[in-house]
Amino acid sequence: MQPGAPVVVAGGSRYEARTRDELEPRAVKGEPIRLALSPTYLLGGLRALKSRTVQLSLTRPDRPVLLHPPGSDRGALRYLVMPVRQHSDAPTPN
């Protein structure tokens, strides 16, 4: 993934409504990762942090994602989101 390239957020299945959105990251490090997160838990974490900007720290698609305000200290609120299993009918970002 190149710095400045959009992050594609897609969701749904053949039985659910599908959605797709692109976010503009401020900084990206590492190789591209495709993972599935529960939208309910992700939104819960974003709401709990109450920050206009959130940093997502992740290493692999089968490991938890850590959400926290950028540059936060050790005492700041952090939110952990576990990935969910991806199904073969999940939409593929284009």
PDB file of N, CA and C in Angstrom:
ATOM      1  N   MET A   1       0.843  -1.165   0.000  1.00  0.00           N
ATOM      2  CA  MET A   1       0.000   0.000   0.000  1.00  0.00           C
ATOM      3  C   MET A   1       0.890   1.231   0.000  1.00  0.00           C
ATOM      4  N   GLN A   2       0.594   2.136  -0.855  1.00  0.00           N
ATOM      5  CA  GLN A   2       1.368   3.359  -0.962  1.00  0.00           C
ATOM      6  C   GLN A   2       0.806   4.431  -0.037  1.00  0.00           C
ATOM      7  N   PRO A   3       1.654   5.249   0.588  1.00  0.00           N
ATOM      8  CA  PRO A   3       1.149   6.354   1.391  1.00  0.00           C
ATOM      9  C   PRO A   3       0.244   7.243   0.534  1.00  0.00           C
ATOM     10  N   GLY A   4      -0.889   7.637   1.080  1.00  0.00           N
ATOM     11  CA  GLY A   4      -1.841   8.458   0.348  1.00  0.00           C
ATOM     12  C   GLY A   4      -2.866   7.665  -0.439  1.00  0.00           C
ATOM     13  N   ALA A   5      -2.635   6.340  -0.633  1.00  0.00           N
ATOM     14  CA  ALA A   5      -3.598   5.501  -1.335  1.00  0.00           C
ATOM     15  C   ALA A   5      -4.798   5.276  -0.420  1.00  0.00           C
ATOM     16  N   PRO A   6      -6.014   5.214  -0.974  1.00  0.00           N
ATOM     17  CA  PRO A   6      -7.188   5.052  -0.115  1.00  0.00           C
ATOM     18  C   PRO A   6      -7.250   3.674   0.540  1.00  0.00           C
ATOM     19  N   VAL A   7      -7.849   3.647   1.710  1.00  0.00           N
ATOM     20  CA  VAL A   7      -8.141   2.397   2.397  1.00  0.00           C
ATOM     21  C   VAL A   7      -9.574   2.047   2.031  1.00  0.00           C
ATOM     22  N   VAL A   8      -9.786   0.867   1.482  1.00  0.00           N
ATOM     23  CA  VAL A   8     -11.118   0.446   1.051  1.00  0.00           C
ATOM     24  C   VAL A   8     -11.802  -0.286   2.192  1.00  0.00           C
ATOM     25  N   VAL A   9     -12.997   0.161   2.518  1.00  0.00           N
ATOM     26  CA  VAL A   9     -13.816  -0.469   3.544  1.00  0.00           C
ATOM     27  C   VAL A   9     -15.042  -1.015   2.834  1.00  0.00           C
ATOM     28  N   ALA A  10     -15.210  -2.337   2.869  1.00  0.00           N
ATOM     29  CA  ALA A  10     -16.343  -2.975   2.179  1.00  0.00           C
ATOM     30  C   ALA A  10     -17.033  -3.919   3.144  1.00  0.00           C
ATOM     31  N   GLY A  11     -18.324  -4.121   2.941  1.00  0.00           N
ATOM     32  CA  GLY A  11     -19.053  -5.005   3.826  1.00  0.00           C
ATOM     33  C   GLY A  11     -20.271  -5.596   3.165  1.00  0.00           C
ATOM     34  N   GLY A  12     -20.813  -6.609   3.804  1.00  0.00           N
ATOM     35  CA  GLY A  12     -22.005  -7.265   3.304  1.00  0.00           C
ATOM     36  C   GLY A  12     -21.691  -8.623   2.716  1.00  0.00           C
ATOM     37  N   SER A  13     -22.748  -9.322   2.342  1.00  0.00           N
ATOM     38  CA  SER A  13     -22.613 -10.626   1.706  1.00  0.00           C
ATOM     39  C   SER A  13     -23.741 -10.764   0.700  1.00  0.00           C
ATOM     40  N   ARG A  14     -23.858 -11.920   0.115  1.00  0.00           N
ATOM     41  CA  ARG A  14     -24.917 -12.076  -0.874  1.00  0.00           C
ATOM     42  C   ARG A  14     -26.297 -12.052  -0.220  1.00  0.00           C
ATOM     43  N   TYR A  15     -26.362 -12.210   1.098  1.00  0.00           N
ATOM     44  CA  TYR A  15     -27.634 -12.177   1.817  1.00  0.00           C
ATOM     45  C   TYR A  15     -27.895 -10.841   2.502  1.00  0.00           C
ATOM     46  N   GLU A  16     -26.926  -9.952   2.502  1.00  0.00           N
ATOM     47  CA  GLU A  16     -27.049  -8.665   3.173  1.00  0.00           C
ATOM     48  C   GLU A  16     -26.782  -7.545   2.182  1.00  0.00           C
ATOM     49  N   ALA A  17     -27.123  -6.341   2.591  1.00  0.00           N
ATOM     50  CA  ALA A  17     -26.802  -5.180   1.762  1.00  0.00           C
ATOM     51  C   ALA A  17     -25.285  -5.042   1.689  1.00  0.00           C
ATOM     52  N   ARG A  18     -24.803  -4.626   0.555  1.00  0.00           N
ATOM     53  CA  ARG A  18     -23.363  -4.417   0.386  1.00  0.00           C
ATOM     54  C   ARG A  18     -23.059  -2.930   0.408  1.00  0.00           C
ATOM     55  N   THR A  19     -21.917  -2.607   0.941  1.00  0.00           N
ATOM     56  CA  THR A  19     -21.484  -1.221   0.984  1.00  0.00           C
ATOM     57  C   THR A  19     -19.990  -1.162   0.725  1.00  0.00           C
ATOM     58  N   ARG A  20     -19.550  -0.011   0.280  1.00  0.00           N
ATOM     59  CA  ARG A  20     -18.126   0.183  -0.020  1.00  0.00           C
ATOM     60  C   ARG A  20     -17.812   1.650   0.197  1.00  0.00           C
ATOM     61  N   ASP A  21     -16.711   1.935   0.849  1.00  0.00           N
ATOM     62  CA  ASP A  21     -16.302   3.308   1.090  1.00  0.00           C
ATOM     63  C   ASP A  21     -14.789   3.361   1.048  1.00  0.00           C
ATOM     64  N   GLU A  22     -14.267   4.530   0.762  1.00  0.00           N
ATOM     65  CA  GLU A  22     -12.821   4.725   0.753  1.00  0.00           C
ATOM     66  C   GLU A  22     -12.466   5.815   1.755  1.00  0.00           C
ATOM     67  N   LEU A  23     -11.451   5.546   2.558  1.00  0.00           N
ATOM     68  CA  LEU A  23     -10.961   6.503   3.540  1.00  0.00           C
ATOM     69  C   LEU A  23      -9.566   6.937   3.135  1.00  0.00           C
ATOM     70  N   GLU A  24      -9.224   8.166   3.441  1.00  0.00           N
ATOM     71  CA  GLU A  24      -7.885   8.664   3.127  1.00  0.00           C
ATOM     72  C   GLU A  24      -7.026   8.596   4.386  1.00  0.00           C
ATOM     73  N   PRO A  25      -6.078   7.680   4.419  1.00  0.00           N
ATOM     74  CA  PRO A  25      -5.217   7.579   5.604  1.00  0.00           C
ATOM     75  C   PRO A  25      -4.195   8.715   5.633  1.00  0.00           C
ATOM     76  N   ARG A  26      -3.783   9.071   6.813  1.00  0.00           N
ATOM     77  CA  ARG A  26      -2.737  10.092   6.950  1.00  0.00           C
ATOM     78  C   ARG A  26      -1.360   9.472   6.822  1.00  0.00           C
ATOM     79  N   ALA A  27      -1.231   8.246   7.295  1.00  0.00           N
ATOM     80  CA  ALA A  27       0.049   7.539   7.212  1.00  0.00           C
ATOM     81  C   ALA A  27      -0.228   6.045   7.181  1.00  0.00           C
ATOM     82  N   VAL A  28       0.530   5.341   6.354  1.00  0.00           N
ATOM     83  CA  VAL A  28       0.393   3.890   6.244  1.00  0.00           C
ATOM     84  C   VAL A  28       1.785   3.286   6.293  1.00  0.00           C
ATOM     85  N   LYS A  29       1.935   2.251   7.115  1.00  0.00           N
ATOM     86  CA  LYS A  29       3.209   1.536   7.195  1.00  0.00           C
ATOM     87  C   LYS A  29       2.923   0.058   7.013  1.00  0.00           C
ATOM     88  N   GLY A  30       3.776  -0.636   6.303  1.00  0.00           N
ATOM     89  CA  GLY A  30       3.647  -2.087   6.174  1.00  0.00           C
ATOM     90  C   GLY A  30       2.932  -2.520   4.915  1.00  0.00           C
ATOM     91  N   GLU A  31       2.737  -3.823   4.817  1.00  0.00           N
ATOM     92  CA  GLU A  31       2.100  -4.441   3.660  1.00  0.00           C
ATOM     93  C   GLU A  31       0.577  -4.350   3.775  1.00  0.00           C
ATOM     94  N   PRO A  32      -0.139  -4.408   2.648  1.00  0.00           N
ATOM     95  CA  PRO A  32      -1.602  -4.399   2.700  1.00  0.00           C
ATOM     96  C   PRO A  32      -2.147  -5.611   3.456  1.00  0.00           C
ATOM     97  N   ILE A  33      -3.214  -5.399   4.215  1.00  0.00           N
ATOM     98  CA  ILE A  33      -3.864  -6.465   4.964  1.00  0.00           C
ATOM     99  C   ILE A  33      -5.355  -6.396   4.675  1.00  0.00           C
ATOM    100  N   ARG A  34      -5.959  -7.550   4.411  1.00  0.00           N
ATOM    101  CA  ARG A  34      -7.402  -7.630   4.247  1.00  0.00           C
ATOM    102  C   ARG A  34      -7.947  -8.381   5.449  1.00  0.00           C
ATOM    103  N   LEU A  35      -8.849  -7.740   6.206  1.00  0.00           N
ATOM    104  CA  LEU A  35      -9.418  -8.397   7.355  1.00  0.00           C
ATOM    105  C   LEU A  35     -10.883  -8.008   7.500  1.00  0.00           C
ATOM    106  N   ALA A  36     -11.602  -8.804   8.255  1.00  0.00           N
ATOM    107  CA  ALA A  36     -13.020  -8.561   8.498  1.00  0.00           C
ATOM    108  C   ALA A  36     -13.214  -8.236   9.972  1.00  0.00           C
ATOM    109  N   LEU A  37     -13.969  -7.155  10.237  1.00  0.00           N
ATOM    110  CA  LEU A  37     -14.287  -6.754  11.599  1.00  0.00           C
ATOM    111  C   LEU A  37     -15.792  -6.617  11.729  1.00  0.00           C
ATOM    112  N   SER A  38     -16.312  -6.860  12.895  1.00  0.00           N
ATOM    113  CA  SER A  38     -17.728  -6.640  13.151  1.00  0.00           C
ATOM    114  C   SER A  38     -17.983  -5.137  13.126  1.00  0.00           C
ATOM    115  N   PRO A  39     -18.885  -4.655  12.264  1.00  0.00           N
ATOM    116  CA  PRO A  39     -19.140  -3.217  12.218  1.00  0.00           C
ATOM    117  C   PRO A  39     -19.677  -2.679  13.538  1.00  0.00           C
ATOM    118  N   THR A  40     -20.420  -3.482  14.278  1.00  0.00           N
ATOM    119  CA  THR A  40     -20.961  -3.041  15.562  1.00  0.00           C
ATOM    120  C   THR A  40     -19.840  -2.755  16.553  1.00  0.00           C
ATOM    121  N   TYR A  41     -18.876  -3.669  16.652  1.00  0.00           N
ATOM    122  CA  TYR A  41     -17.764  -3.472  17.581  1.00  0.00           C
ATOM    123  C   TYR A  41     -16.831  -2.353  17.111  1.00  0.00           C
ATOM    124  N   LEU A  42     -16.604  -2.258  15.813  1.00  0.00           N
ATOM    125  CA  LEU A  42     -15.749  -1.194  15.289  1.00  0.00           C
ATOM    126  C   LEU A  42     -16.363   0.170  15.583  1.00  0.00           C
ATOM    127  N   LEU A  43     -17.652   0.338  15.308  1.00  0.00           N
ATOM    128  CA  LEU A  43     -18.315   1.614  15.592  1.00  0.00           C
ATOM    129  C   LEU A  43     -18.326   1.903  17.092  1.00  0.00           C
ATOM    130  N   GLY A  44     -18.513   0.871  17.900  1.00  0.00           N
ATOM    131  CA  GLY A  44     -18.472   1.056  19.350  1.00  0.00           C
ATOM    132  C   GLY A  44     -17.128   1.596  19.805  1.00  0.00           C
ATOM    133  N   GLY A  45     -16.064   1.060  19.239  1.00  0.00           N
ATOM    134  CA  GLY A  45     -14.726   1.539  19.580  1.00  0.00           C
ATOM    135  C   GLY A  45     -14.484   2.958  19.121  1.00  0.00           C
ATOM    136  N   LEU A  46     -14.929   3.280  17.913  1.00  0.00           N
ATOM    137  CA  LEU A  46     -14.743   4.638  17.395  1.00  0.00           C
ATOM    138  C   LEU A  46     -15.516   5.650  18.241  1.00  0.00           C
ATOM    139  N   ARG A  47     -16.722   5.280  18.650  1.00  0.00           N
ATOM    140  CA  ARG A  47     -17.524   6.178  19.499  1.00  0.00           C
ATOM    141  C   ARG A  47     -16.901   6.334  20.882  1.00  0.00           C
ATOM    142  N   ALA A  48     -16.376   5.259  21.439  1.00  0.00           N
ATOM    143  CA  ALA A  48     -15.797   5.305  22.787  1.00  0.00           C
ATOM    144  C   ALA A  48     -14.556   6.185  22.836  1.00  0.00           C
ATOM    145  N   LEU A  49     -13.788   6.226  21.761  1.00  0.00           N
ATOM    146  CA  LEU A  49     -12.551   6.997  21.755  1.00  0.00           C
ATOM    147  C   LEU A  49     -12.797   8.504  21.689  1.00  0.00           C
ATOM    148  N   LYS A  50     -13.911   8.915  21.113  1.00  0.00           N
ATOM    149  CA  LYS A  50     -14.277  10.338  21.035  1.00  0.00           C
ATOM    150  C   LYS A  50     -13.136  11.185  20.470  1.00  0.00           C
ATOM    151  N   SER A  51     -12.552  10.739  19.390  1.00  0.00           N
ATOM    152  CA  SER A  51     -11.444  11.439  18.742  1.00  0.00           C
ATOM    153  C   SER A  51     -11.754  11.572  17.256  1.00  0.00           C
ATOM    154  N   ARG A  52     -11.446  12.717  16.666  1.00  0.00           N
ATOM    155  CA  ARG A  52     -11.686  12.900  15.227  1.00  0.00           C
ATOM    156  C   ARG A  52     -10.744  12.039  14.394  1.00  0.00           C
ATOM    157  N   THR A  53      -9.587  11.721  14.946  1.00  0.00           N
ATOM    158  CA  THR A  53      -8.602  10.892  14.265  1.00  0.00           C
ATOM    159  C   THR A  53      -8.299   9.684  15.140  1.00  0.00           C
ATOM    160  N   VAL A  54      -8.263   8.511  14.505  1.00  0.00           N
ATOM    161  CA  VAL A  54      -7.993   7.277  15.236  1.00  0.00           C
ATOM    162  C   VAL A  54      -6.890   6.510  14.533  1.00  0.00           C
ATOM    163  N   GLN A  55      -5.991   5.956  15.304  1.00  0.00           N
ATOM    164  CA  GLN A  55      -4.925   5.130  14.763  1.00  0.00           C
ATOM    165  C   GLN A  55      -5.314   3.671  14.910  1.00  0.00           C
ATOM    166  N   LEU A  56      -5.195   2.910  13.821  1.00  0.00           N
ATOM    167  CA  LEU A  56      -5.428   1.469  13.840  1.00  0.00           C
ATOM    168  C   LEU A  56      -4.068   0.797  13.780  1.00  0.00           C
ATOM    169  N   SER A  57      -3.771  -0.009  14.769  1.00  0.00           N
ATOM    170  CA  SER A  57      -2.511  -0.753  14.795  1.00  0.00           C
ATOM    171  C   SER A  57      -2.849  -2.223  14.602  1.00  0.00           C
ATOM    172  N   LEU A  58      -2.308  -2.821  13.538  1.00  0.00           N
ATOM    173  CA  LEU A  58      -2.569  -4.224  13.253  1.00  0.00           C
ATOM    174  C   LEU A  58      -1.348  -4.857  12.627  1.00  0.00           C
ATOM    175  N   THR A  59      -1.256  -6.180  12.774  1.00  0.00           N
ATOM    176  CA  THR A  59      -0.087  -6.887  12.262  1.00  0.00           C
ATOM    177  C   THR A  59      -0.447  -7.958  11.242  1.00  0.00           C
ATOM    178  N   ARG A  60      -1.555  -8.691  11.500  1.00  0.00           N
ATOM    179  CA  ARG A  60      -1.982  -9.775  10.606  1.00  0.00           C
ATOM    180  C   ARG A  60      -3.506  -9.838  10.608  1.00  0.00           C
ATOM    181  N   PRO A  61      -4.114 -10.428   9.566  1.00  0.00           N
ATOM    182  CA  PRO A  61      -5.568 -10.505   9.504  1.00  0.00           C
ATOM    183  C   PRO A  61      -6.212 -11.355  10.592  1.00  0.00           C
ATOM    184  N   ASP A  62      -5.434 -12.228  11.248  1.00  0.00           N
ATOM    185  CA  ASP A  62      -5.996 -13.080  12.288  1.00  0.00           C
ATOM    186  C   ASP A  62      -5.640 -12.606  13.698  1.00  0.00           C
ATOM    187  N   ARG A  63      -5.139 -11.384  13.810  1.00  0.00           N
ATOM    188  CA  ARG A  63      -4.773 -10.812  15.104  1.00  0.00           C
ATOM    189  C   ARG A  63      -5.674  -9.608  15.409  1.00  0.00           C
ATOM    190  N   PRO A  64      -5.831  -9.267  16.697  1.00  0.00           N
ATOM    191  CA  PRO A  64      -6.676  -8.122  17.054  1.00  0.00           C
ATOM    192  C   PRO A  64      -6.158  -6.807  16.486  1.00  0.00           C
ATOM    193  N   VAL A  65      -7.081  -5.866  16.336  1.00  0.00           N
ATOM    194  CA  VAL A  65      -6.759  -4.512  15.882  1.00  0.00           C
ATOM    195  C   VAL A  65      -6.880  -3.595  17.088  1.00  0.00           C
ATOM    196  N   LEU A  66      -5.880  -2.767  17.327  1.00  0.00           N
ATOM    197  CA  LEU A  66      -5.885  -1.833  18.438  1.00  0.00           C
ATOM    198  C   LEU A  66      -6.248  -0.449  17.907  1.00  0.00           C
ATOM    199  N   LEU A  67      -7.298   0.158  18.475  1.00  0.00           N
ATOM    200  CA  LEU A  67      -7.713   1.510  18.111  1.00  0.00           C
ATOM    201  C   LEU A  67      -7.310   2.447  19.246  1.00  0.00           C
ATOM    202  N   HIS A  68      -6.716   3.587  18.897  1.00  0.00           N
ATOM    203  CA  HIS A  68      -6.365   4.571  19.908  1.00  0.00           C
ATOM    204  C   HIS A  68      -6.126   5.916  19.236  1.00  0.00           C
ATOM    205  N   PRO A  69      -6.257   7.015  19.986  1.00  0.00           N
ATOM    206  CA  PRO A  69      -5.942   8.319  19.415  1.00  0.00           C
ATOM    207  C   PRO A  69      -4.454   8.381  19.079  1.00  0.00           C
ATOM    208  N   PRO A  70      -4.083   9.000  17.948  1.00  0.00           N
ATOM    209  CA  PRO A  70      -2.662   9.073  17.593  1.00  0.00           C
ATOM    210  C   PRO A  70      -1.868   9.847  18.644  1.00  0.00           C
ATOM    211  N   GLY A  71      -0.693   9.352  18.940  1.00  0.00           N
ATOM    212  CA  GLY A  71       0.192  10.028  19.889  1.00  0.00           C
ATOM    213  C   GLY A  71      -0.292   9.970  21.325  1.00  0.00           C
ATOM    214  N   SER A  72      -1.237   9.066  21.623  1.00  0.00           N
ATOM    215  CA  SER A  72      -1.775   8.993  22.984  1.00  0.00           C
ATOM    216  C   SER A  72      -0.759   8.371  23.934  1.00  0.00           C
ATOM    217  N   ASP A  73      -0.867   8.751  25.196  1.00  0.00           N
ATOM    218  CA  ASP A  73       0.041   8.186  26.193  1.00  0.00           C
ATOM    219  C   ASP A  73      -0.520   6.861  26.724  1.00  0.00           C
ATOM    220  N   ARG A  74       0.215   6.219  27.591  1.00  0.00           N
ATOM    221  CA  ARG A  74      -0.180   4.904  28.107  1.00  0.00           C
ATOM    222  C   ARG A  74      -1.478   4.946  28.903  1.00  0.00           C
ATOM    223  N   GLY A  75      -1.840   6.095  29.451  1.00  0.00           N
ATOM    224  CA  GLY A  75      -3.047   6.205  30.252  1.00  0.00           C
ATOM    225  C   GLY A  75      -4.299   6.450  29.428  1.00  0.00           C
ATOM    226  N   ALA A  76      -4.146   6.649  28.130  1.00  0.00           N
ATOM    227  CA  ALA A  76      -5.289   6.952  27.264  1.00  0.00           C
ATOM    228  C   ALA A  76      -6.103   5.691  26.993  1.00  0.00           C
ATOM    229  N   LEU A  77      -7.377   5.898  26.687  1.00  0.00           N
ATOM    230  CA  LEU A  77      -8.260   4.782  26.362  1.00  0.00           C
ATOM    231  C   LEU A  77      -7.802   4.107  25.075  1.00  0.00           C
ATOM    232  N   ARG A  78      -7.779   2.793  25.087  1.00  0.00           N
ATOM    233  CA  ARG A  78      -7.470   1.980  23.908  1.00  0.00           C
ATOM    234  C   ARG A  78      -8.586   0.961  23.746  1.00  0.00           C
ATOM    235  N   TYR A  79      -8.880   0.593  22.516  1.00  0.00           N
ATOM    236  CA  TYR A  79     -10.003  -0.305  22.235  1.00  0.00           C
ATOM    237  C   TYR A  79      -9.498  -1.419  21.340  1.00  0.00           C
ATOM    238  N   LEU A  80      -9.764  -2.650  21.708  1.00  0.00           N
ATOM    239  CA  LEU A  80      -9.299  -3.819  20.971  1.00  0.00           C
ATOM    240  C   LEU A  80     -10.472  -4.449  20.223  1.00  0.00           C
ATOM    241  N   VAL A  81     -10.304  -4.669  18.920  1.00  0.00           N
ATOM    242  CA  VAL A  81     -11.348  -5.288  18.094  1.00  0.00           C
ATOM    243  C   VAL A  81     -10.783  -6.584  17.521  1.00  0.00           C
ATOM    244  N   MET A  82     -11.508  -7.674  17.749  1.00  0.00           N
ATOM    245  CA  MET A  82     -11.090  -8.968  17.225  1.00  0.00           C
ATOM    246  C   MET A  82     -11.605  -9.141  15.797  1.00  0.00           C
ATOM    247  N   PRO A  83     -10.793  -9.652  14.890  1.00  0.00           N
ATOM    248  CA  PRO A  83     -11.283  -9.914  13.531  1.00  0.00           C
ATOM    249  C   PRO A  83     -12.262 -11.086  13.523  1.00  0.00           C
ATOM    250  N   VAL A  84     -13.113 -11.111  12.517  1.00  0.00           N
ATOM    251  CA  VAL A  84     -14.050 -12.219  12.346  1.00  0.00           C
ATOM    252  C   VAL A  84     -13.642 -13.008  11.115  1.00  0.00           C
ATOM    253  N   ARG A  85     -14.089 -14.249  11.055  1.00  0.00           N
ATOM    254  CA  ARG A  85     -13.763 -15.116   9.926  1.00  0.00           C
ATOM    255  C   ARG A  85     -14.385 -14.558   8.651  1.00  0.00           C
ATOM    256  N   GLN A  86     -13.608 -14.545   7.587  1.00  0.00           N
ATOM    257  CA  GLN A  86     -14.103 -14.068   6.300  1.00  0.00           C
ATOM    258  C   GLN A  86     -14.737 -15.222   5.541  1.00  0.00           C
ATOM    259  N   HIS A  87     -15.893 -14.966   4.960  1.00  0.00           N
ATOM    260  CA  HIS A  87     -16.590 -15.969   4.167  1.00  0.00           C
ATOM    261  C   HIS A  87     -16.248 -15.781   2.702  1.00  0.00           C
ATOM    262  N   SER A  88     -16.373 -16.830   1.937  1.00  0.00           N
ATOM    263  CA  SER A  88     -16.007 -16.766   0.515  1.00  0.00           C
ATOM    264  C   SER A  88     -16.932 -15.855  -0.278  1.00  0.00           C
ATOM    265  N   ASP A  89     -18.143 -15.555   0.238  1.00  0.00           N
ATOM    266  CA  ASP A  89     -19.063 -14.687  -0.496  1.00  0.00           C
ATOM    267  C   ASP A  89     -18.923 -13.213  -0.112  1.00  0.00           C
ATOM    268  N   ALA A  90     -17.903 -12.870   0.706  1.00  0.00           N
ATOM    269  CA  ALA A  90     -17.700 -11.481   1.092  1.00  0.00           C
ATOM    270  C   ALA A  90     -17.279 -10.676  -0.129  1.00  0.00           C
ATOM    271  N   PRO A  91     -17.702  -9.414  -0.201  1.00  0.00           N
ATOM    272  CA  PRO A  91     -17.329  -8.591  -1.356  1.00  0.00           C
ATOM    273  C   PRO A  91     -15.827  -8.361  -1.409  1.00  0.00           C
ATOM    274  N   THR A  92     -15.292  -8.335  -2.589  1.00  0.00           N
ATOM    275  CA  THR A  92     -13.883  -8.077  -2.798  1.00  0.00           C
ATOM    276  C   THR A  92     -13.689  -6.635  -3.202  1.00  0.00           C
ATOM    277  N   PRO A  93     -12.876  -5.858  -2.459  1.00  0.00           N
ATOM    278  CA  PRO A  93     -12.647  -4.471  -2.831  1.00  0.00           C
ATOM    279  C   PRO A  93     -11.994  -4.395  -4.220  1.00  0.00           C
ATOM    280  N   ASN A  94     -12.444  -3.452  -5.010  1.00  0.00           N
ATOM    281  CA  ASN A  94     -11.879  -3.253  -6.362  1.00  0.00           C
ATOM    282  C   ASN A  94     -10.871  -2.147  -6.351  1.00  0.00           C
TER     283      ASN A  94
END
